[in-house]
Amino acid sequence: MTEEQTNKTANRRQFIRGGLRGAALFVFGAVTTLLGLQSRKERTVWQIDPNKCIACSKCATNCVLTPSAVKCVNYFPMCGYCDLCTGYFEPNPNALNTGAENQVCPVGAIIRQALEDPYYEYRIDENVCIGCGKCVVGCVQFGNGSFFLQVRHDKCVNCNECSIAKVCPSDAFVRVPASSPYIFRAKENQS
Amino acid sequence: MSEGTTQNKPECATVNPQQLRQQIGLKVAYIAGAFCVLIAIAMFISHLRFKAYYPLDSIGLIELKQKLVENPKDESLKIQIRKLDLELRTEHERHLRFVKTGKILFVIGVVIFVSSIQTAFWRKKLCVIKNKTRVSSIDKKFYQSSGAVMLVVVCLTSVGFIIVKTSQTNIPNSSALAKASSPLVEVLPSYKEYLQQWPKFRGPFGDGTTLYTNLPTKWDTESGLNIIWKTEVPSNGFNSPIIWNDKVFLSAGNAQKREVYCYNANDGKLLWQTAIANLPGSPPKPPDVPDYTGFAAATMATDGKRAFAIFASYELAALSFDGKIVWAKYMGEPKNPHGHASSLLTYSNMLILQLDQGEVEDKLSKLYAFDGATGKVIWQTQRPVSSSWATPLIFESGGTTQVVTLSVPYAISYSITNGSELWRYEGIGGEVVSSPAFSNGRLIIISPSDKIIAIDPQGRGDITKTKFVLWTSDENVPDVTSPLVTKNYVFTITTMGILTCFNASDGKKLWDHDFGADFHSSPTLIGDKLCLISQNGDVYFVKAGEKYEEVSLFKMKDKFHASPAVVNDRLYLRGEQYLYCIGNKVAMASK
Amino acid sequence: MNLRVKLILLLCSGMIFVSQFISFGIERFPPPDFEPGTYTMPQATKPLPRAHYWEYIDMALLLLALSLASYFVHKKRSRKHIFWLALFSIFYFGFIRKGCVCPIGSIQNVTLALFNNGYLVPFSVVFFFLLPLMFTLFFGRTFCAAVCPLGAIQDIVVWKPVKIKPWLENGLRIIPFVYLGLAVLFAATGSAFVICEYDPFISFYRLSGSVNMLALGGIFLVIGMFLGRPYCRFFCPYGAILSILSRFSKWNVYLTSEDCVRCQICDVACPYGAIASPTPISQENNPKISRWSIFGVIGLTILLTIGGAYFGGKLSVPFSKVNYVVSLAERIAGEESGKYKGQTDESKTFREKGGSIEELYADALKIRGNFATGGAIFGAFIGLIVGLKLIENRFTPQTNIYEPDRASCVACGRCYSYCPREIVRVRNLFKLRSIKKQE
């Protein structure tokens, strides 16, 4: 090919390329405006809605982290401080003491401390809790429901698609704004 | 341009410092690589072992705890459990710490590996072997590349094909739902949903109890207090309304026409009315039926997909929820002195009809189970009884679902699946109108104005003189209304207006109260209160407890024969003039 | 035992499992009134996630990294600088940010936001999606070179890369488009984020994950030592988009401004097979591709597009099962018809919450309908891409020099650091500059 022809082809190619670039820019602009109009400023994080959670124990096994980023929380204003805490003790416990045979928590994460008689305080050690939810089942069935599972955001890596959310049988995982990332039970809203 | 024929020697230059760097780098890389692999294997093995120890699943612990339950005082067992528990937990924590350190070591190993690789091969000299030229002609290139592309497409398509062929779906598609033809394809609402409706006479359980408790104990038609709506209904029908979701069904009929009506449960508007007529085999003029029964005494029933109705002319019809007749049958010429009154029942995909007629020796009485979708008879049993007007009851006892029928002289219970007789009781006399009721393992049946009998339905065969007859009582026995049974009490109301409370376990009368009014509608239990409605429109709410305690009493300006229906925190009452929908208006406003 | 304990034991012995009540916290035992001063109730801890301003820092760093990458690739043309920037990306975008949200995954978020009004995508995600695209439009795939944490980690473990035959490479380049189509289809129907689920390197950056994910990452890294950038070349869906855009970017990676001597060193240096070899100018003994092949290729494109649309629609039944609602409906339908015995957690919870089965079926069928439409579009898209690839193959310009293939070059900078003509040019430039300085 002659030089002139090569130049011509080169210019034609550049022109087509330029045109395609322009088209691509236009598409990007459209997408940005479309999304920009409805996008939010703040990102969202995952959280468990305790009103939907059935404490199936999938939170303990499906998180990408080990131990899971889901931990049990005791919401003290709702706690009854009962001597026989149904979230702490197995059903029909042998004795009301801290013996391993009486506890329902498989890793011993609940710390029971006697206050004035007959009240006891139940605290959860988050470093030990694995988020299996066994205490939640007992508390909600027979107690006040002050135990519930929550995603702890100092541990959660906030995956784009939460592996637990995918398998949650009651669809209890929701996206909440990062500035108020906890859903506690109703009593908090009342007070 | 050279086609690669001049030089055959590879152009690899070797310089000493470069080679040294390469050798050292490679050696370090091998060591680091091996280190990483070892760490990875170690963590994997630990992971596998840990899975076996996972505290939630430890079988040993569960077994020990089980043993402790059997021997609660065994101290050595407790010590064993605590020891095992501590072991498991320390293993668990040790594993977590091991994994944590392992991760850090692995990362360090990878970093060393990568840096040594990079230092070894940074700007390494390359070997270019010239005669292995990659230059090829343009058409060869084109055909080769296109061939590869099409090969990949073929592979993907075959994979996709296999996926499509091996997948199947269980969900019935929408056309099958619309056709509702074969029961195998059609899926009916779940039992849970069934219990939340009022799908037949005396409710989902058939005994006048309901799951809904948020209902007012006072309402007034004049002022409109707690009346959500009221709508005019035809008066020639004593049947009670039935409700499914937002549709209310009832029927009415006379010698000229028989019709099914459907109202909107939210506002009372009439959605449709469909006439049942000209069924194949039916005579042009229906038989005479006394006015005190009417053509439409039998309450309708629904299975969530179709509404079923039967008239004293023995016309049986199934209608879809938009008013079309799905199927209809004429059950032959009725031989019933008072006119048919047994209400229909639904259970799963079945429609149960008790058709008692004639005398015992006529052998005309039958119990039918139809397939609700098609009207085909699933089973039918001939019964050695004469005419009756009570409605059968479906209940579950000891793992078997039974349908018990009340007639003269027997009360007979059949298995719902195939109609085989389970047990019978002899001793019912008179004109049987009161239907049975069941609660807590006790079945209460009534021989009108004669006696109330409590039966344990786990017996088999003729149980008349066995221990399965728990008790009988002859005090204040009703002859029209059906009893209401709770865990501890049995309540009956006689036609004259005497409400009696019996102890359910032994039949002793605890108290009675005379309202001085006439009752045709059976009591309904709402929460812990009985709701009773007299024929004149007196409404009584009485505590269902160990002594008579009136909660409220007021009057409605209408006449009532039907029993109320309670669904979704609303009470539907059919009077002679109107159908009323009653509910807590305050609750409505906040919604 | 006090009254409370008696009550609780009574409840427990009755063992009334009312599953509905698990949802609502019913206060059965009133909380005690403590004397003020005797007991301070502990506050519920609510640790917050990363502060909001970090999002801005991420966006700024992305912009900075992309600018630097483009500068290093085109202006500085130094492999060393690209390498160190890649290390920084691995460190920050990989280990610190744990590889999430990355531009590759952001495809799904953007798709979901476009098709689902209920999902609002945070602006930083849109930014992460668009910025590398914009840069590629002008500078080529500099994002892949040193900014993408997945690409960077594959780049630094390259050891003894083997060469794949160019025609095989050409064929396998279809797969990223299939992956892209699937990712968009599943994200648009709100079923799954498949890119995130099958991301091989995220478990490595999080240093945690299921055995499957970790194994996948390990396998990809080990393969990456012997086959350069396997994920980038044959799977990355974002790379599919970038390869389209970089075909008409303003500036591309070029080897040297001097004449090519066809020494092939660049081709050997490139671990990714991204150097396009020359095709001889047609002469008498070099056959041309026939003119008929033009019609063949265009006809095939149309055929493939239509065939793809038809076939894609058929995939609705198996693909829709990925969706949670559809799989639940399938399970419930199987249980209702007796095909499955027993219940799963999902079906049990659904029934206990009193869900309407008919509504569930209706929802599932609607989603399946979406999959049918989406699947058809997906099939047509793949058919079109394949056709366009064939057309591109047909119309490759004839050249007699080696140069980086615009679509597949990831701008790693190895080729021009090895090109002998380039080395000579730079050395002369350096000499010239030092002479000038002396003057």
JSON list of N, CA and C in Angstrom, two decimals, chain B residues 113-168:
[
{"chain": "B", "resi": 113, "resn": "PHE", "atom": "N", "xyz": [8.54, -16.14, 49.23]},
{"chain": "B", "resi": 113, "resn": "PHE", "atom": "CA", "xyz": [8.54, -16.88, 47.97]},
{"chain": "B", "resi": 113, "resn": "PHE", "atom": "C", "xyz": [8.47, -15.93, 46.78]},
{"chain": "B", "resi": 114, "resn": "VAL", "atom": "N", "xyz": [7.51, -15.03, 46.86]},
{"chain": "B", "resi": 114, "resn": "VAL", "atom": "CA", "xyz": [7.32, -14.12, 45.73]},
{"chain": "B", "resi": 114, "resn": "VAL", "atom": "C", "xyz": [8.54, -13.22, 45.53]},
{"chain": "B", "resi": 115, "resn": "SER", "atom": "N", "xyz": [9.07, -12.68, 46.64]},
{"chain": "B", "resi": 115, "resn": "SER", "atom": "CA", "xyz": [10.21, -11.78, 46.48]},
{"chain": "B", "resi": 115, "resn": "SER", "atom": "C", "xyz": [11.41, -12.53, 45.94]},
{"chain": "B", "resi": 116, "resn": "SER", "atom": "N", "xyz": [11.61, -13.78, 46.38]},
{"chain": "B", "resi": 116, "resn": "SER", "atom": "CA", "xyz": [12.76, -14.51, 45.85]},
{"chain": "B", "resi": 116, "resn": "SER", "atom": "C", "xyz": [12.57, -14.82, 44.38]},
{"chain": "B", "resi": 117, "resn": "ILE", "atom": "N", "xyz": [11.36, -15.17, 44.00]},
{"chain": "B", "resi": 117, "resn": "ILE", "atom": "CA", "xyz": [11.10, -15.41, 42.58]},
{"chain": "B", "resi": 117, "resn": "ILE", "atom": "C", "xyz": [11.40, -14.17, 41.76]},
{"chain": "B", "resi": 118, "resn": "GLN", "atom": "N", "xyz": [10.92, -13.05, 42.27]},
{"chain": "B", "resi": 118, "resn": "GLN", "atom": "CA", "xyz": [11.10, -11.81, 41.51]},
{"chain": "B", "resi": 118, "resn": "GLN", "atom": "C", "xyz": [12.56, -11.42, 41.43]},
{"chain": "B", "resi": 119, "resn": "THR", "atom": "N", "xyz": [13.30, -11.56, 42.55]},
{"chain": "B", "resi": 119, "resn": "THR", "atom": "CA", "xyz": [14.71, -11.20, 42.48]},
{"chain": "B", "resi": 119, "resn": "THR", "atom": "C", "xyz": [15.44, -12.15, 41.55]},
{"chain": "B", "resi": 120, "resn": "ALA", "atom": "N", "xyz": [15.06, -13.44, 41.61]},
{"chain": "B", "resi": 120, "resn": "ALA", "atom": "CA", "xyz": [15.75, -14.40, 40.75]},
{"chain": "B", "resi": 120, "resn": "ALA", "atom": "C", "xyz": [15.54, -14.08, 39.28]},
{"chain": "B", "resi": 121, "resn": "PHE", "atom": "N", "xyz": [14.31, -13.76, 38.92]},
{"chain": "B", "resi": 121, "resn": "PHE", "atom": "CA", "xyz": [13.99, -13.65, 37.51]},
{"chain": "B", "resi": 121, "resn": "PHE", "atom": "C", "xyz": [13.78, -12.23, 37.04]},
{"chain": "B", "resi": 122, "resn": "TRP", "atom": "N", "xyz": [14.21, -11.25, 37.86]},
{"chain": "B", "resi": 122, "resn": "TRP", "atom": "CA", "xyz": [14.03, -9.87, 37.41]},
{"chain": "B", "resi": 122, "resn": "TRP", "atom": "C", "xyz": [14.94, -9.59, 36.22]},
{"chain": "B", "resi": 123, "resn": "ARG", "atom": "N", "xyz": [14.34, -9.18, 35.16]},
{"chain": "B", "resi": 123, "resn": "ARG", "atom": "CA", "xyz": [15.10, -8.84, 33.95]},
{"chain": "B", "resi": 123, "resn": "ARG", "atom": "C", "xyz": [16.01, -9.99, 33.53]},
{"chain": "B", "resi": 124, "resn": "LYS", "atom": "N", "xyz": [15.48, -11.22, 33.61]},
{"chain": "B", "resi": 124, "resn": "LYS", "atom": "CA", "xyz": [16.32, -12.35, 33.23]},
{"chain": "B", "resi": 124, "resn": "LYS", "atom": "C", "xyz": [16.50, -12.32, 31.73]},
{"chain": "B", "resi": 125, "resn": "LYS", "atom": "N", "xyz": [17.57, -12.97, 31.33]},
{"chain": "B", "resi": 125, "resn": "LYS", "atom": "CA", "xyz": [17.81, -13.07, 29.90]},
{"chain": "B", "resi": 125, "resn": "LYS", "atom": "C", "xyz": [16.85, -14.08, 29.31]},
{"chain": "B", "resi": 126, "resn": "LEU", "atom": "N", "xyz": [16.34, -13.75, 28.16]},
{"chain": "B", "resi": 126, "resn": "LEU", "atom": "CA", "xyz": [15.36, -14.64, 27.56]},
{"chain": "B", "resi": 126, "resn": "LEU", "atom": "C", "xyz": [16.01, -15.49, 26.46]},
{"chain": "B", "resi": 127, "resn": "CYS", "atom": "N", "xyz": [15.46, -16.67, 26.29]},
{"chain": "B", "resi": 127, "resn": "CYS", "atom": "CA", "xyz": [15.91, -17.54, 25.21]},
{"chain": "B", "resi": 127, "resn": "CYS", "atom": "C", "xyz": [14.94, -17.42, 24.05]},
{"chain": "B", "resi": 128, "resn": "VAL", "atom": "N", "xyz": [15.44, -16.91, 22.96]},
{"chain": "B", "resi": 128, "resn": "VAL", "atom": "CA", "xyz": [14.57, -16.83, 21.78]},
{"chain": "B", "resi": 128, "resn": "VAL", "atom": "C", "xyz": [15.07, -17.82, 20.77]},
{"chain": "B", "resi": 129, "resn": "ILE", "atom": "N", "xyz": [14.31, -18.82, 20.49]},
{"chain": "B", "resi": 129, "resn": "ILE", "atom": "CA", "xyz": [14.72, -19.82, 19.50]},
{"chain": "B", "resi": 129, "resn": "ILE", "atom": "C", "xyz": [14.06, -19.46, 18.20]},
{"chain": "B", "resi": 130, "resn": "LYS", "atom": "N", "xyz": [14.90, -18.97, 17.30]},
{"chain": "B", "resi": 130, "resn": "LYS", "atom": "CA", "xyz": [14.35, -18.29, 16.14]},
{"chain": "B", "resi": 130, "resn": "LYS", "atom": "C", "xyz": [13.60, -19.19, 15.19]},
{"chain": "B", "resi": 131, "resn": "ASN", "atom": "N", "xyz": [14.07, -20.45, 15.10]},
{"chain": "B", "resi": 131, "resn": "ASN", "atom": "CA", "xyz": [13.38, -21.21, 14.06]},
{"chain": "B", "resi": 131, "resn": "ASN", "atom": "C", "xyz": [11.99, -21.64, 14.50]},
{"chain": "B", "resi": 132, "resn": "LYS", "atom": "N", "xyz": [11.70, -21.43, 15.76]},
{"chain": "B", "resi": 132, "resn": "LYS", "atom": "CA", "xyz": [10.33, -21.71, 16.20]},
{"chain": "B", "resi": 132, "resn": "LYS", "atom": "C", "xyz": [9.50, -20.46, 15.99]},
{"chain": "B", "resi": 133, "resn": "THR", "atom": "N", "xyz": [9.36, -20.15, 14.71]},
{"chain": "B", "resi": 133, "resn": "THR", "atom": "CA", "xyz": [8.70, -18.89, 14.42]},
{"chain": "B", "resi": 133, "resn": "THR", "atom": "C", "xyz": [7.19, -19.00, 14.59]},
{"chain": "B", "resi": 134, "resn": "ARG", "atom": "N", "xyz": [6.58, -17.94, 15.04]},
{"chain": "B", "resi": 134, "resn": "ARG", "atom": "CA", "xyz": [5.13, -17.95, 15.23]},
{"chain": "B", "resi": 134, "resn": "ARG", "atom": "C", "xyz": [4.41, -17.26, 14.09]},
{"chain": "B", "resi": 135, "resn": "VAL", "atom": "N", "xyz": [5.19, -16.90, 13.09]},
{"chain": "B", "resi": 135, "resn": "VAL", "atom": "CA", "xyz": [4.54, -16.20, 11.99]},
{"chain": "B", "resi": 135, "resn": "VAL", "atom": "C", "xyz": [3.85, -17.21, 11.09]},
{"chain": "B", "resi": 136, "resn": "SER", "atom": "N", "xyz": [2.60, -16.98, 10.84]},
{"chain": "B", "resi": 136, "resn": "SER", "atom": "CA", "xyz": [1.89, -17.89, 9.92]},
{"chain": "B", "resi": 136, "resn": "SER", "atom": "C", "xyz": [1.03, -17.07, 8.98]},
{"chain": "B", "resi": 137, "resn": "SER", "atom": "N", "xyz": [0.59, -17.69, 7.95]},
{"chain": "B", "resi": 137, "resn": "SER", "atom": "CA", "xyz": [-0.18, -16.95, 6.95]},
{"chain": "B", "resi": 137, "resn": "SER", "atom": "C", "xyz": [-1.53, -16.56, 7.50]},
{"chain": "B", "resi": 138, "resn": "ILE", "atom": "N", "xyz": [-2.07, -15.55, 6.86]},
{"chain": "B", "resi": 138, "resn": "ILE", "atom": "CA", "xyz": [-3.25, -14.93, 7.45]},
{"chain": "B", "resi": 138, "resn": "ILE", "atom": "C", "xyz": [-4.48, -15.84, 7.39]},
{"chain": "B", "resi": 139, "resn": "ASP", "atom": "N", "xyz": [-4.58, -16.61, 6.33]},
{"chain": "B", "resi": 139, "resn": "ASP", "atom": "CA", "xyz": [-5.79, -17.43, 6.26]},
{"chain": "B", "resi": 139, "resn": "ASP", "atom": "C", "xyz": [-5.72, -18.57, 7.27]},
{"chain": "B", "resi": 140, "resn": "LYS", "atom": "N", "xyz": [-4.47, -19.12, 7.44]},
{"chain": "B", "resi": 140, "resn": "LYS", "atom": "CA", "xyz": [-4.34, -20.17, 8.45]},
{"chain": "B", "resi": 140, "resn": "LYS", "atom": "C", "xyz": [-4.75, -19.65, 9.81]},
{"chain": "B", "resi": 141, "resn": "LYS", "atom": "N", "xyz": [-4.26, -18.43, 10.09]},
{"chain": "B", "resi": 141, "resn": "LYS", "atom": "CA", "xyz": [-4.61, -17.81, 11.37]},
{"chain": "B", "resi": 141, "resn": "LYS", "atom": "C", "xyz": [-6.12, -17.71, 11.53]},
{"chain": "B", "resi": 142, "resn": "PHE", "atom": "N", "xyz": [-6.73, -17.21, 10.47]},
{"chain": "B", "resi": 142, "resn": "PHE", "atom": "CA", "xyz": [-8.18, -16.98, 10.54]},
{"chain": "B", "resi": 142, "resn": "PHE", "atom": "C", "xyz": [-8.93, -18.28, 10.78]},
{"chain": "B", "resi": 143, "resn": "TYR", "atom": "N", "xyz": [-8.58, -19.30, 9.99]},
{"chain": "B", "resi": 143, "resn": "TYR", "atom": "CA", "xyz": [-9.33, -20.55, 10.14]},
{"chain": "B", "resi": 143, "resn": "TYR", "atom": "C", "xyz": [-9.07, -21.21, 11.49]},
{"chain": "B", "resi": 144, "resn": "GLN", "atom": "N", "xyz": [-7.81, -21.13, 11.94]},
{"chain": "B", "resi": 144, "resn": "GLN", "atom": "CA", "xyz": [-7.50, -21.73, 13.24]},
{"chain": "B", "resi": 144, "resn": "GLN", "atom": "C", "xyz": [-8.27, -21.03, 14.37]},
{"chain": "B", "resi": 145, "resn": "SER", "atom": "N", "xyz": [-8.18, -19.68, 14.36]},
{"chain": "B", "resi": 145, "resn": "SER", "atom": "CA", "xyz": [-8.85, -18.95, 15.45]},
{"chain": "B", "resi": 145, "resn": "SER", "atom": "C", "xyz": [-10.35, -19.17, 15.42]},
{"chain": "B", "resi": 146, "resn": "SER", "atom": "N", "xyz": [-10.92, -19.07, 14.22]},
{"chain": "B", "resi": 146, "resn": "SER", "atom": "CA", "xyz": [-12.36, -19.22, 14.15]},
{"chain": "B", "resi": 146, "resn": "SER", "atom": "C", "xyz": [-12.77, -20.63, 14.57]},
{"chain": "B", "resi": 147, "resn": "GLY", "atom": "N", "xyz": [-11.94, -21.60, 14.16]},
{"chain": "B", "resi": 147, "resn": "GLY", "atom": "CA", "xyz": [-12.23, -22.97, 14.56]},
{"chain": "B", "resi": 147, "resn": "GLY", "atom": "C", "xyz": [-12.23, -23.10, 16.08]},
{"chain": "B", "resi": 148, "resn": "ALA", "atom": "N", "xyz": [-11.24, -22.48, 16.72]},
{"chain": "B", "resi": 148, "resn": "ALA", "atom": "CA", "xyz": [-11.18, -22.56, 18.19]},
{"chain": "B", "resi": 148, "resn": "ALA", "atom": "C", "xyz": [-12.39, -21.91, 18.82]},
{"chain": "B", "resi": 149, "resn": "VAL", "atom": "N", "xyz": [-12.78, -20.75, 18.26]},
{"chain": "B", "resi": 149, "resn": "VAL", "atom": "CA", "xyz": [-13.94, -20.06, 18.82]},
{"chain": "B", "resi": 149, "resn": "VAL", "atom": "C", "xyz": [-15.18, -20.94, 18.72]},
{"chain": "B", "resi": 150, "resn": "MET", "atom": "N", "xyz": [-15.39, -21.53, 17.56]},
{"chain": "B", "resi": 150, "resn": "MET", "atom": "CA", "xyz": [-16.59, -22.36, 17.38]},
{"chain": "B", "resi": 150, "resn": "MET", "atom": "C", "xyz": [-16.51, -23.59, 18.25]},
{"chain": "B", "resi": 151, "resn": "LEU", "atom": "N", "xyz": [-15.30, -24.12, 18.47]},
{"chain": "B", "resi": 151, "resn": "LEU", "atom": "CA", "xyz": [-15.16, -25.27, 19.36]},
{"chain": "B", "resi": 151, "resn": "LEU", "atom": "C", "xyz": [-15.61, -24.91, 20.76]},
{"chain": "B", "resi": 152, "resn": "VAL", "atom": "N", "xyz": [-15.15, -23.74, 21.24]},
{"chain": "B", "resi": 152, "resn": "VAL", "atom": "CA", "xyz": [-15.57, -23.31, 22.58]},
{"chain": "B", "resi": 152, "resn": "VAL", "atom": "C", "xyz": [-17.08, -23.14, 22.62]},
{"chain": "B", "resi": 153, "resn": "VAL", "atom": "N", "xyz": [-17.66, -22.58, 21.58]},
{"chain": "B", "resi": 153, "resn": "VAL", "atom": "CA", "xyz": [-19.11, -22.38, 21.56]},
{"chain": "B", "resi": 153, "resn": "VAL", "atom": "C", "xyz": [-19.82, -23.73, 21.63]},
{"chain": "B", "resi": 154, "resn": "VAL", "atom": "N", "xyz": [-19.30, -24.69, 20.87]},
{"chain": "B", "resi": 154, "resn": "VAL", "atom": "CA", "xyz": [-19.94, -26.02, 20.89]},
{"chain": "B", "resi": 154, "resn": "VAL", "atom": "C", "xyz": [-19.85, -26.63, 22.29]},
{"chain": "B", "resi": 155, "resn": "CYS", "atom": "N", "xyz": [-18.69, -26.50, 22.92]},
{"chain": "B", "resi": 155, "resn": "CYS", "atom": "CA", "xyz": [-18.55, -27.03, 24.28]},
{"chain": "B", "resi": 155, "resn": "CYS", "atom": "C", "xyz": [-19.55, -26.39, 25.22]},
{"chain": "B", "resi": 156, "resn": "LEU", "atom": "N", "xyz": [-19.63, -25.06, 25.18]},
{"chain": "B", "resi": 156, "resn": "LEU", "atom": "CA", "xyz": [-20.55, -24.36, 26.07]},
{"chain": "B", "resi": 156, "resn": "LEU", "atom": "C", "xyz": [-21.99, -24.77, 25.81]},
{"chain": "B", "resi": 157, "resn": "THR", "atom": "N", "xyz": [-22.32, -24.88, 24.53]},
{"chain": "B", "resi": 157, "resn": "THR", "atom": "CA", "xyz": [-23.70, -25.24, 24.20]},
{"chain": "B", "resi": 157, "resn": "THR", "atom": "C", "xyz": [-24.02, -26.63, 24.70]},
{"chain": "B", "resi": 158, "resn": "SER", "atom": "N", "xyz": [-23.07, -27.56, 24.55]},
{"chain": "B", "resi": 158, "resn": "SER", "atom": "CA", "xyz": [-23.38, -28.92, 25.03]},
{"chain": "B", "resi": 158, "resn": "SER", "atom": "C", "xyz": [-23.52, -28.94, 26.53]},
{"chain": "B", "resi": 159, "resn": "VAL", "atom": "N", "xyz": [-22.68, -28.18, 27.23]},
{"chain": "B", "resi": 159, "resn": "VAL", "atom": "CA", "xyz": [-22.83, -28.10, 28.69]},
{"chain": "B", "resi": 159, "resn": "VAL", "atom": "C", "xyz": [-24.21, -27.55, 29.04]},
{"chain": "B", "resi": 160, "resn": "GLY", "atom": "N", "xyz": [-24.57, -26.48, 28.35]},
{"chain": "B", "resi": 160, "resn": "GLY", "atom": "CA", "xyz": [-25.88, -25.88, 28.60]},
{"chain": "B", "resi": 160, "resn": "GLY", "atom": "C", "xyz": [-27.00, -26.86, 28.31]},
{"chain": "B", "resi": 161, "resn": "PHE", "atom": "N", "xyz": [-26.85, -27.61, 27.23]},
{"chain": "B", "resi": 161, "resn": "PHE", "atom": "CA", "xyz": [-27.85, -28.59, 26.86]},
{"chain": "B", "resi": 161, "resn": "PHE", "atom": "C", "xyz": [-28.03, -29.64, 27.94]},
{"chain": "B", "resi": 162, "resn": "ILE", "atom": "N", "xyz": [-26.90, -30.13, 28.45]},
{"chain": "B", "resi": 162, "resn": "ILE", "atom": "CA", "xyz": [-26.97, -31.13, 29.52]},
{"chain": "B", "resi": 162, "resn": "ILE", "atom": "C", "xyz": [-27.67, -30.56, 30.74]},
{"chain": "B", "resi": 163, "resn": "ILE", "atom": "N", "xyz": [-27.33, -29.31, 31.08]},
{"chain": "B", "resi": 163, "resn": "ILE", "atom": "CA", "xyz": [-27.96, -28.68, 32.25]},
{"chain": "B", "resi": 163, "resn": "ILE", "atom": "C", "xyz": [-29.46, -28.61, 32.05]},
{"chain": "B", "resi": 164, "resn": "VAL", "atom": "N", "xyz": [-29.89, -28.19, 30.86]},
{"chain": "B", "resi": 164, "resn": "VAL", "atom": "CA", "xyz": [-31.33, -28.04, 30.63]},
{"chain": "B", "resi": 164, "resn": "VAL", "atom": "C", "xyz": [-32.02, -29.39, 30.69]},
{"chain": "B", "resi": 165, "resn": "LYS", "atom": "N", "xyz": [-31.41, -30.40, 30.07]},
{"chain": "B", "resi": 165, "resn": "LYS", "atom": "CA", "xyz": [-32.07, -31.70, 30.03]},
{"chain": "B", "resi": 165, "resn": "LYS", "atom": "C", "xyz": [-32.18, -32.32, 31.41]},
{"chain": "B", "resi": 166, "resn": "THR", "atom": "N", "xyz": [-31.19, -32.13, 32.26]},
{"chain": "B", "resi": 166, "resn": "THR", "atom": "CA", "xyz": [-31.23, -32.80, 33.56]},
{"chain": "B", "resi": 166, "resn": "THR", "atom": "C", "xyz": [-31.99, -32.01, 34.61]},
{"chain": "B", "resi": 167, "resn": "SER", "atom": "N", "xyz": [-32.49, -30.85, 34.28]},
{"chain": "B", "resi": 167, "resn": "SER", "atom": "CA", "xyz": [-33.22, -30.11, 35.30]},
{"chain": "B", "resi": 167, "resn": "SER", "atom": "C", "xyz": [-34.70, -30.27, 35.08]},
{"chain": "B", "resi": 168, "resn": "GLN", "atom": "N", "xyz": [-35.46, -30.30, 36.17]},
{"chain": "B", "resi": 168, "resn": "GLN", "atom": "CA", "xyz": [-36.91, -30.38, 36.05]},
{"chain": "B", "resi": 168, "resn": "GLN", "atom": "C", "xyz": [-37.50, -29.54, 37.16]}
]
